[in-house]
Coordinates of C-alpha atoms in Angstrom, one line a residue:
Chain A
M1 CA 83.8 126.9 146.1
D2 CA 84.3 123.2 145.0
D3 CA 87.6 121.4 145.6
I4 CA 89.0 120.7 142.1
I5 CA 91.9 118.6 143.5
Q6 CA 91.5 116.3 146.5
V7 CA 94.5 114.3 147.7
S8 CA 94.2 111.8 150.5
R9 CA 97.0 109.8 152.1
L10 CA 98.9 109.7 148.9
T11 CA 102.1 107.6 149.0
K12 CA 104.7 106.7 146.4
K13 CA 107.5 104.3 147.1
F14 CA 110.3 103.3 144.7
N15 CA 112.4 100.2 144.8
I16 CA 116.0 100.8 144.2
R17 CA 118.5 98.0 143.3
Q18 CA 121.5 98.0 145.5
N19 CA 123.6 95.0 144.3
S20 CA 127.2 95.9 143.6
S21 CA 127.8 93.1 141.2
F22 CA 125.8 92.5 138.0
I23 CA 125.8 88.7 138.4
K24 CA 124.6 89.0 142.0
S25 CA 121.8 91.4 141.0
L26 CA 120.5 88.9 138.5
F27 CA 120.1 86.0 141.0
S28 CA 119.5 87.7 144.3
P29 CA 118.5 91.3 143.8
E30 CA 118.9 93.4 146.9
G31 CA 116.7 96.4 147.1
K32 CA 116.0 99.4 149.2
T33 CA 112.6 101.1 149.3
L34 CA 112.6 104.8 149.0
T35 CA 109.5 106.7 150.1
A36 CA 109.3 109.7 147.7
V37 CA 105.9 110.8 148.8
N38 CA 104.7 109.9 152.3
N39 CA 101.0 109.9 153.2
I40 CA 100.2 113.4 152.1
S41 CA 96.7 114.9 152.0
F42 CA 95.4 118.3 150.8
K43 CA 92.6 119.9 148.9
I44 CA 92.7 122.7 146.3
K45 CA 89.7 124.9 145.4
K46 CA 88.9 125.9 141.8
G47 CA 90.9 129.0 140.8
E48 CA 93.4 128.7 143.6
R49 CA 97.1 129.3 142.8
V50 CA 99.1 126.9 144.9
A51 CA 102.8 126.7 145.2
F52 CA 104.2 123.2 145.9
I53 CA 107.5 124.0 147.4
G54 CA 110.4 122.0 148.7
P55 CA 114.1 121.3 148.3
N56 CA 115.5 119.0 145.6
G57 CA 114.2 115.5 146.1
A58 CA 111.4 116.5 148.4
G59 CA 108.7 114.7 146.3
K60 CA 107.2 117.6 144.5
S61 CA 107.6 116.3 140.9
T62 CA 106.5 112.8 142.0
T63 CA 103.3 114.2 143.4
I64 CA 102.6 116.2 140.3
K65 CA 103.2 113.2 138.1
M66 CA 100.7 111.2 140.1
L67 CA 98.1 114.0 139.9
S68 CA 98.6 114.5 136.2
S69 CA 98.1 110.7 135.5
I70 CA 101.8 109.9 134.6
S71 CA 102.5 107.5 137.4
Y72 CA 100.6 105.3 139.8
P73 CA 100.7 105.8 143.6
T74 CA 101.7 103.0 145.9
S75 CA 98.7 103.8 148.1
G76 CA 96.2 106.6 148.8
T77 CA 93.8 108.3 146.5
A78 CA 93.4 111.5 144.5
L79 CA 90.7 113.2 142.5
V80 CA 91.4 115.9 139.9
N81 CA 88.2 117.5 138.6
G82 CA 86.3 114.5 139.9
L83 CA 88.5 111.9 138.2
V84 CA 91.1 109.5 139.6
P85 CA 94.0 110.5 137.4
W86 CA 95.8 107.2 136.9
E87 CA 92.4 105.5 136.0
N88 CA 91.2 108.1 133.6
R89 CA 94.3 109.3 131.8
K90 CA 92.8 110.2 128.5
K91 CA 89.6 111.8 129.9
L92 CA 91.6 113.8 132.4
A93 CA 94.0 115.1 129.6
Y94 CA 91.3 117.5 128.4
D95 CA 91.0 119.0 131.8
I96 CA 94.6 119.5 132.7
G97 CA 97.6 121.2 131.2
T98 CA 101.2 120.3 132.1
V99 CA 104.5 122.2 131.7
F100 CA 107.7 120.4 132.7
G101 CA 110.6 122.9 132.9
Q102 CA 113.1 120.2 132.2
R103 CA 111.8 119.1 128.9
S104 CA 109.9 120.3 125.9
Q105 CA 106.6 119.3 124.4
L106 CA 107.3 121.3 121.2
W107 CA 108.8 119.9 118.0
Y108 CA 112.5 120.9 118.0
N109 CA 113.0 121.6 114.3
L110 CA 109.6 123.0 113.4
P111 CA 108.3 126.5 113.7
V112 CA 106.5 127.2 117.0
Q113 CA 103.1 127.6 115.3
D114 CA 103.3 124.2 113.7
S115 CA 103.6 122.6 117.2
F116 CA 100.6 124.6 118.3
F117 CA 98.5 123.4 115.3
L118 CA 99.6 119.9 116.0
M119 CA 98.5 120.3 119.7
G120 CA 95.2 121.6 118.5
K121 CA 94.7 118.4 116.4
I122 CA 95.7 116.1 119.3
Y123 CA 93.2 117.8 121.6
N124 CA 90.5 117.8 118.9
V125 CA 90.0 121.5 119.0
D126 CA 87.9 122.7 116.0
E127 CA 89.7 125.1 113.7
I128 CA 87.8 128.4 114.3
P129 CA 87.8 128.2 118.2
F130 CA 91.4 127.0 118.0
K131 CA 92.5 130.1 116.0
R132 CA 90.6 132.4 118.3
R133 CA 92.2 130.7 121.4
L134 CA 95.7 130.8 119.9
S135 CA 95.3 134.5 119.0
K136 CA 94.3 135.3 122.6
L137 CA 97.2 133.4 124.1
V138 CA 99.7 134.8 121.6
R139 CA 98.6 138.3 122.7
L140 CA 98.6 137.4 126.5
F141 CA 102.1 135.8 126.4
E142 CA 103.5 138.3 123.8
I143 CA 104.9 135.6 121.5
R144 CA 103.7 136.9 118.0
D145 CA 107.3 137.3 116.8
L146 CA 108.3 133.8 117.9
L147 CA 105.6 131.9 116.0
V148 CA 107.5 131.4 112.8
R149 CA 110.8 130.6 114.5
P150 CA 111.9 127.0 114.9
V151 CA 111.9 125.9 118.5
R152 CA 115.7 125.2 118.4
A153 CA 116.3 128.9 117.7
L154 CA 114.4 130.1 120.9
S155 CA 116.1 131.2 124.1
L156 CA 115.1 129.2 127.2
G157 CA 112.8 132.0 128.4
Q158 CA 111.1 132.3 125.0
R159 CA 110.7 128.6 124.8
M160 CA 109.1 128.4 128.2
R161 CA 106.5 131.1 127.2
C162 CA 105.7 128.9 124.1
E163 CA 105.5 125.8 126.3
I164 CA 103.0 127.4 128.6
V165 CA 100.9 128.6 125.6
A166 CA 101.0 125.0 124.2
S167 CA 99.7 123.6 127.5
L168 CA 96.8 126.2 127.6
L169 CA 95.5 125.8 124.0
H170 CA 92.8 123.3 125.0
R171 CA 91.6 125.5 127.9
P172 CA 92.5 123.2 130.8
Q173 CA 90.9 123.9 134.2
V174 CA 94.0 122.9 136.1
L175 CA 97.6 123.8 135.1
F176 CA 100.5 121.8 136.5
L177 CA 103.8 123.6 136.3
D178 CA 106.8 121.6 137.3
E179 CA 109.8 124.0 137.8
P180 CA 108.7 126.4 135.1
T181 CA 111.5 128.9 135.9
I182 CA 114.3 126.4 136.2
G183 CA 117.5 127.5 134.4
L184 CA 116.1 131.0 133.5
D185 CA 117.9 134.2 134.3
V186 CA 116.4 136.8 136.7
T187 CA 114.7 138.8 134.0
A188 CA 113.2 135.8 132.2
K189 CA 112.0 134.4 135.6
E190 CA 110.1 137.7 136.3
I191 CA 108.5 137.7 132.9
I192 CA 107.3 134.1 133.2
R193 CA 106.0 134.6 136.7
G194 CA 104.0 137.7 135.6
L195 CA 102.5 135.9 132.6
I196 CA 101.5 132.8 134.5
R197 CA 99.8 134.9 137.2
R198 CA 98.0 137.1 134.6
Q199 CA 96.7 134.2 132.7
A200 CA 95.5 132.3 135.8
L201 CA 93.6 135.5 137.1
E202 CA 92.1 136.2 133.7
E203 CA 90.8 132.6 133.1
D204 CA 90.3 131.4 136.7
T205 CA 92.8 128.6 136.0
T206 CA 93.7 126.5 139.0
L207 CA 97.5 126.4 139.3
L208 CA 99.7 123.9 141.1
L209 CA 103.3 125.1 140.7
T210 CA 106.3 123.2 141.9
S211 CA 109.6 125.0 142.5
H212 CA 112.5 125.2 144.9
D213 CA 112.6 129.0 144.3
T214 CA 110.6 130.8 147.0
D215 CA 110.3 133.8 144.7
D216 CA 108.1 131.8 142.3
M217 CA 105.5 131.2 145.0
E218 CA 105.5 134.8 146.2
K219 CA 105.0 136.3 142.7
V220 CA 102.5 133.8 141.4
C221 CA 100.6 132.0 144.1
D222 CA 98.3 132.8 147.0
R223 CA 98.8 129.6 149.0
V224 CA 101.8 127.4 149.7
I225 CA 102.3 123.8 150.5
I226 CA 105.8 122.8 151.6
I227 CA 107.0 119.2 151.5
N228 CA 110.2 117.8 152.7
R229 CA 111.4 114.2 152.4
G230 CA 108.0 113.3 151.0
K231 CA 106.1 114.7 154.0
L232 CA 103.8 117.7 154.0
I233 CA 105.1 120.1 156.6
F234 CA 103.3 123.4 155.9
D235 CA 100.0 124.3 154.2
D236 CA 98.9 127.9 154.5
S237 CA 98.6 131.3 152.7
I238 CA 101.6 133.0 151.3
T239 CA 100.9 135.9 153.7
A240 CA 101.1 133.5 156.7
L241 CA 104.4 132.0 155.4
R242 CA 105.8 135.5 154.8
D243 CA 104.8 136.7 158.3
S244 CA 106.3 133.6 159.9
F245 CA 109.3 132.6 157.9
L246 CA 110.1 135.1 155.3
R247 CA 111.0 138.0 157.7
K248 CA 114.7 137.4 157.2
K249 CA 116.2 139.0 154.1
Y250 CA 119.7 138.2 152.8
I251 CA 121.4 141.3 151.6
E252 CA 124.7 141.1 149.7
I253 CA 126.6 144.1 148.5
T254 CA 129.8 144.5 146.4
T255 CA 131.9 147.6 147.1
D256 CA 134.0 149.5 144.6
S257 CA 137.1 147.7 145.9
G258 CA 135.5 144.4 145.0
Q259 CA 134.8 143.3 148.6
K260 CA 131.6 141.4 149.1
I261 CA 129.6 141.9 152.3
K262 CA 126.7 139.8 153.3
M263 CA 124.2 140.5 156.0
V264 CA 121.0 139.0 157.3
V265 CA 118.2 141.4 158.3
N266 CA 115.1 140.5 160.3
T267 CA 112.5 142.9 158.7
A268 CA 110.3 142.6 161.8
I269 CA 113.0 144.5 163.7
T270 CA 114.8 146.5 161.0
P271 CA 113.0 147.4 157.7
A272 CA 115.0 146.3 154.6
K273 CA 115.1 149.9 153.4
K274 CA 116.8 151.1 156.6
A275 CA 119.4 148.3 156.4
V276 CA 120.2 149.1 152.7
D277 CA 120.4 152.9 153.5
E278 CA 122.9 152.1 156.2
L279 CA 125.0 150.0 153.9
I280 CA 125.0 152.6 151.2
R281 CA 126.0 155.3 153.8
Q282 CA 128.9 153.2 155.0
Y283 CA 130.3 151.8 151.7
H284 CA 130.7 152.7 148.1
V285 CA 128.2 150.1 146.8
T286 CA 128.5 149.0 143.2
D287 CA 126.1 146.0 143.3
L288 CA 123.3 145.0 145.7
T289 CA 121.0 141.9 145.9
I290 CA 118.2 141.2 148.4
E291 CA 117.0 137.6 148.6
N292 CA 114.6 135.5 150.6
P293 CA 116.1 132.8 152.8
P294 CA 116.8 129.6 150.9
M295 CA 114.3 126.8 151.1
E296 CA 116.5 124.7 153.4
E297 CA 116.6 127.6 155.9
I298 CA 112.8 127.9 155.9
I299 CA 112.3 124.2 156.4
K300 CA 114.8 124.2 159.3
E301 CA 112.9 126.9 160.9
I302 CA 109.5 125.1 160.4
Y303 CA 111.0 122.0 162.1
A304 CA 112.5 124.1 164.9
R305 CA 109.1 125.7 165.7
E306 CA 107.4 122.3 165.8
Chain B
M1 CA 86.8 108.6 115.5
A2 CA 88.6 107.0 112.5
A3 CA 88.3 110.3 110.6
K4 CA 89.9 112.2 113.4
F5 CA 92.7 109.5 113.6
I6 CA 93.4 109.8 109.9
K7 CA 93.4 113.6 110.1
L8 CA 95.9 113.5 113.0
F9 CA 98.0 110.9 111.2
L10 CA 98.2 113.0 108.0
Y11 CA 99.0 116.2 110.0
V12 CA 101.8 114.5 111.9
Q13 CA 103.2 113.0 108.6
K14 CA 102.9 116.5 107.0
S15 CA 105.0 117.9 109.9
N16 CA 107.5 115.0 109.6
L17 CA 107.9 115.8 105.9
K18 CA 108.3 119.4 106.6
T19 CA 111.1 118.6 109.0
A20 CA 112.8 116.4 106.3
F21 CA 112.4 119.2 103.7
L22 CA 114.1 121.7 105.8
N23 CA 117.2 120.4 104.0
L24 CA 115.8 118.9 100.8
S25 CA 119.1 118.2 99.1
D26 CA 120.3 116.2 102.2
A27 CA 117.0 114.3 102.2
L28 CA 117.3 113.3 98.5
V29 CA 120.9 112.3 98.8
N30 CA 119.9 110.1 101.8
V31 CA 117.2 108.4 99.7
L32 CA 119.7 107.7 96.9
M33 CA 122.3 106.4 99.3
M34 CA 119.7 104.1 100.8
M35 CA 119.0 102.7 97.4
L36 CA 122.6 102.3 96.6
N37 CA 123.1 100.4 99.9
N38 CA 120.1 98.1 99.1
F39 CA 121.2 97.4 95.5
S40 CA 124.8 96.6 96.5
Y41 CA 123.4 93.9 98.8
I42 CA 121.0 92.7 96.2
F43 CA 123.8 92.6 93.6
M44 CA 125.7 90.3 95.8
W45 CA 122.8 87.8 95.9
W46 CA 122.3 88.2 92.1
I47 CA 126.0 87.1 91.6
L48 CA 125.4 84.2 94.0
F49 CA 122.3 83.0 92.1
Q50 CA 124.1 83.4 88.7
N51 CA 126.6 80.9 89.9
K52 CA 124.5 78.6 92.0
G53 CA 121.2 78.7 90.0
S54 CA 119.0 78.1 92.9
I55 CA 119.0 77.5 96.7
N56 CA 116.6 74.8 98.0
G57 CA 114.3 75.5 95.0
W58 CA 114.6 79.3 95.2
N59 CA 115.8 81.3 92.3
F60 CA 116.7 85.0 92.0
G61 CA 113.0 85.9 91.2
D62 CA 111.9 84.5 94.6
M63 CA 114.8 86.4 96.2
A64 CA 113.7 89.6 94.5
L65 CA 110.2 89.0 95.9
L66 CA 111.7 88.7 99.4
F67 CA 113.6 92.0 98.9
A68 CA 110.3 93.6 97.8
V69 CA 108.4 92.4 100.9
A70 CA 111.3 93.2 103.3
N71 CA 112.0 96.7 101.9
I72 CA 108.4 97.8 101.5
S73 CA 107.4 96.6 105.0
F74 CA 110.5 98.1 106.6
A75 CA 109.9 101.4 104.8
T76 CA 106.3 101.5 106.1
Y77 CA 107.6 100.9 109.6
A78 CA 110.5 103.4 109.3
L79 CA 108.4 106.2 107.7
F80 CA 105.4 106.0 110.0
M81 CA 106.4 104.2 113.2
R82 CA 110.0 104.9 113.8
G83 CA 109.4 106.9 117.0
L84 CA 109.3 103.5 118.8
E85 CA 113.1 103.4 118.4
T86 CA 113.4 106.5 120.7
L87 CA 111.0 104.9 123.3
P88 CA 113.9 103.6 125.5
E89 CA 115.3 107.1 125.7
Y90 CA 111.8 108.5 126.5
I91 CA 111.4 106.0 129.3
D92 CA 114.9 106.6 130.6
S93 CA 114.8 110.4 130.5
G94 CA 111.1 111.0 131.5
G95 CA 110.3 112.2 128.0
L96 CA 107.4 109.7 128.0
D97 CA 105.5 112.1 130.3
N98 CA 104.8 114.4 127.4
F99 CA 102.9 111.6 125.6
L100 CA 101.1 110.3 128.7
V101 CA 99.3 113.5 129.4
M102 CA 97.8 113.7 126.0
P103 CA 94.3 112.6 125.2
R104 CA 95.3 110.3 122.3
S105 CA 96.9 106.9 122.3
E106 CA 100.4 107.5 123.6
L107 CA 101.7 104.6 121.6
M108 CA 100.4 106.1 118.4
L109 CA 101.8 109.5 119.1
I110 CA 105.2 108.0 120.0
A111 CA 105.3 105.8 116.9
F112 CA 104.4 108.7 114.6
S113 CA 106.7 111.2 116.3
E114 CA 109.7 110.2 114.1
S115 CA 110.1 109.4 110.5
S116 CA 113.2 108.6 108.5
F117 CA 112.9 110.2 105.0
A118 CA 115.8 108.1 103.7
N119 CA 113.6 105.1 103.8
W120 CA 111.6 106.3 100.8
G121 CA 114.6 104.7 99.2
D122 CA 113.5 101.3 100.6
Y123 CA 110.0 101.8 99.1
L124 CA 111.5 102.5 95.7
T125 CA 113.9 99.5 96.0
G126 CA 111.0 97.3 97.1
F127 CA 108.7 98.2 94.1
I128 CA 111.6 97.9 91.6
M129 CA 112.5 94.4 93.0
Y130 CA 108.8 93.4 92.7
F131 CA 109.0 94.0 89.0
F132 CA 112.0 91.7 88.8
S133 CA 110.3 89.0 90.8
G134 CA 108.4 87.3 88.0
H135 CA 105.2 87.4 90.1
I136 CA 103.6 90.4 88.6
G137 CA 99.9 90.7 88.4
W138 CA 97.0 92.6 90.0
T139 CA 96.3 89.7 92.4
S140 CA 99.9 89.4 93.4
F141 CA 100.2 93.2 93.7
G142 CA 97.1 93.2 96.0
L143 CA 98.7 90.4 98.1
L144 CA 102.0 92.3 98.2
I145 CA 100.2 95.3 99.7
L146 CA 98.3 93.1 102.2
V147 CA 101.4 91.1 103.4
T148 CA 103.6 94.1 103.7
I149 CA 101.1 95.9 105.8
L150 CA 101.0 92.8 108.1
A151 CA 104.8 92.6 108.1
S152 CA 105.1 96.2 109.1
V153 CA 102.6 95.6 111.9
L154 CA 104.9 92.8 113.0
L155 CA 107.9 95.1 112.8
F156 CA 106.0 97.6 115.0
A157 CA 105.3 94.7 117.5
I158 CA 108.9 93.5 117.6
R159 CA 110.2 97.1 118.1
L160 CA 107.7 97.8 120.8
L161 CA 108.6 94.6 122.5
A162 CA 112.4 95.4 122.3
S163 CA 111.9 99.1 123.4
S164 CA 109.6 98.2 126.3
L165 CA 112.5 96.3 127.9
A166 CA 113.6 99.8 129.0
F167 CA 110.8 99.7 131.6
F168 CA 112.4 96.8 133.3
I169 CA 116.1 97.0 132.4
N170 CA 118.4 100.0 132.7
D171 CA 120.2 101.1 129.5
S172 CA 118.3 98.6 127.3
Q173 CA 118.6 100.6 124.1
R174 CA 121.5 98.6 122.7
L175 CA 119.9 95.3 123.7
G176 CA 116.7 96.3 121.9
D177 CA 118.6 97.5 118.8
N178 CA 120.5 94.3 118.6
F179 CA 117.3 92.2 118.8
F180 CA 115.7 94.2 116.1
I181 CA 118.8 94.0 113.8
A182 CA 118.9 90.2 114.4
V183 CA 115.3 90.0 113.1
I184 CA 116.1 92.1 110.0
T185 CA 119.3 90.0 109.4
F186 CA 117.4 86.7 109.6
A187 CA 114.7 88.2 107.3
S188 CA 117.4 89.0 104.6
Q189 CA 118.1 85.3 103.9
P190 CA 116.3 83.1 101.3
S191 CA 113.2 81.7 103.1
S192 CA 114.0 78.3 101.6
I193 CA 116.8 77.8 104.1
Y194 CA 114.2 77.9 106.9
T195 CA 114.1 74.3 107.9
G196 CA 114.4 72.3 111.2
W197 CA 115.6 74.3 114.2
Y198 CA 116.3 77.4 112.1
K199 CA 112.6 77.5 111.2
V200 CA 111.6 77.1 114.8
I201 CA 113.8 80.0 115.9
S202 CA 112.6 82.1 113.0
L203 CA 109.0 81.7 114.1
T204 CA 109.6 82.2 117.8
I205 CA 112.6 83.9 119.3
V206 CA 113.6 85.9 116.2
P207 CA 110.3 86.0 114.3
A208 CA 111.8 86.7 110.9
G209 CA 109.7 83.9 109.4
F210 CA 106.5 85.9 109.8
L211 CA 108.3 88.9 108.4
V212 CA 109.3 87.3 105.1
Y213 CA 108.8 83.5 104.9
Y214 CA 105.0 83.5 105.1
P215 CA 104.5 86.9 103.3
V216 CA 106.6 85.6 100.4
E217 CA 104.9 82.2 100.3
V218 CA 101.5 83.9 100.3
I219 CA 102.5 85.7 97.0
R220 CA 104.5 82.8 95.5
A221 CA 101.9 80.1 96.0
F222 CA 98.8 81.5 97.7
S223 CA 97.2 79.3 100.3
W224 CA 94.7 80.2 103.0
T225 CA 96.9 78.2 105.5
N226 CA 99.9 80.4 104.9
L227 CA 97.8 83.6 105.1
L228 CA 96.2 82.4 108.4
C229 CA 99.7 81.5 109.8
L230 CA 100.9 85.0 108.9
L231 CA 97.8 86.6 110.5
G232 CA 98.1 84.4 113.6
G233 CA 101.9 85.1 114.0
V234 CA 101.4 88.9 113.7
A235 CA 98.4 88.8 116.1
I236 CA 100.3 86.8 118.7
F237 CA 103.4 89.1 118.6
L238 CA 101.2 92.2 118.6
A239 CA 99.3 91.0 121.6
L240 CA 102.5 90.0 123.4
S241 CA 104.1 93.4 122.8
L242 CA 101.0 95.3 123.9
L243 CA 100.9 93.2 127.1
V244 CA 104.6 94.0 127.9
W245 CA 104.0 97.7 127.1
R246 CA 101.0 97.9 129.4
Q247 CA 102.8 96.1 132.2
G248 CA 105.8 98.4 131.6
L249 CA 103.6 101.5 131.9
K250 CA 102.5 100.4 135.4
H251 CA 106.2 100.1 136.2
Y252 CA 107.1 103.5 134.8
S253 CA 108.5 105.8 137.4
S254 CA 109.5 108.7 135.1
G255 CA 112.9 110.4 135.1
N256 CA 113.9 114.1 135.1
R257 CA 116.7 114.4 132.6
F258 CA 117.2 117.8 131.2
G259 CA 116.6 118.2 127.4
V260 CA 114.3 118.8 124.6
R261 CA 112.4 116.5 122.3

């Protein structure tokens, strides 16, 4: 299989002004250089679903922005579908789709379908293929009832489904998803993850998904790249990560007296089911959650093993 | 290419109109209020000319022509290019990203992205004032259309220049707004007062001279020199604004503020 994304020694530095006084900053600006992305290299094959994971401020979004032609790197190179993103912005736009969890590409006051038709015009999609495409995505993402509703009347989860449809209307080969589940509740997150995975499998779309939620990568992707403070620290399959670093599960229960009890279980030694059974046997459990270790914990463990 | 551009332009304008018509009564009241606002200002000048007769050879008819040019060109800008006013916010919040990943000119998409329906009131004011100008005729009407298109391109350039400051200066929205308002204020005075240093300033730092002085002169007393001066001024400011915009894009680091368009 061909590499659809090739990143080589990519670096992005930002200059930050540090003067405390305005007058001083005008005449002798003092700055600090912040390295957001530090010399990272990786390749992604066509059809791969890759999670780009790291804590807040790790450099995930900065990398996605360079790969999707939004910003220029300080040094290094990258090719997306054979094109250098920042040199071929308009040409590359037809090959990529982007979803930014933090902001919308839909027109706030207009019905959802109007934004879709506008996107079709912007991407020069002819009317008949466009309608066929839209109808397929509407079915896949189950948004028929949302089409006539103005964007402002949608819940965050509904809006995210529409955002993803908008980014797929021109059949991009690569889909960049920057924190697509940010701010969503547990149910909405599950729905979005399932829909993204189903679409990618059905159309062989290459995914690069950033998140600081480890569940996003487990449910959607088959490979994970972890970056921390701009450096690439892990690049392997989800299975490898799970076997090595996701063995610990964080279990929290609430008892009928309102008491909260937390425990960490190493599933390599004690299966999660056994631990839960034991808790239920000992307490009157009214609520129970099982979570993966937080990103910071995984990163700490990766460094510790190095 | 041009056909696709026109198709997209019309579709965006249709969407903008649809947004305005979501509350039709509000939209129409805004148009009327805009006209009321314009005519209260014009009325003040009418009283002044009634008492003074003329200012440096300018009578109320010339002033009416200035109002026609200023209102029609501003309406063209406000109806079809007003998105540029939100550009500093797009730069600051990272909203510019949405436009940069699209296969069309990001500048065109940003400019078209907002429209102010109330400014149809400026169009109506402009055409009414043209009929009071005493310069009515097919040739002068043709020239009016030509110069107002050029003046609206200049407004586009000035606003782009002001908004692009956001690439280099934090929180530049107010600075850009003040610069733009200064140009409009300069452009609302009789062009006959443009002499000496005032004229130099009005053709350089605050280019209101190209916005009204040359356009009005082209209609009042057509000369190729005035038309070429107008064309040259617009071309220089457009080139300068595009240069600053392109440099700014290279500077752009993108933000991550939460929100919707």
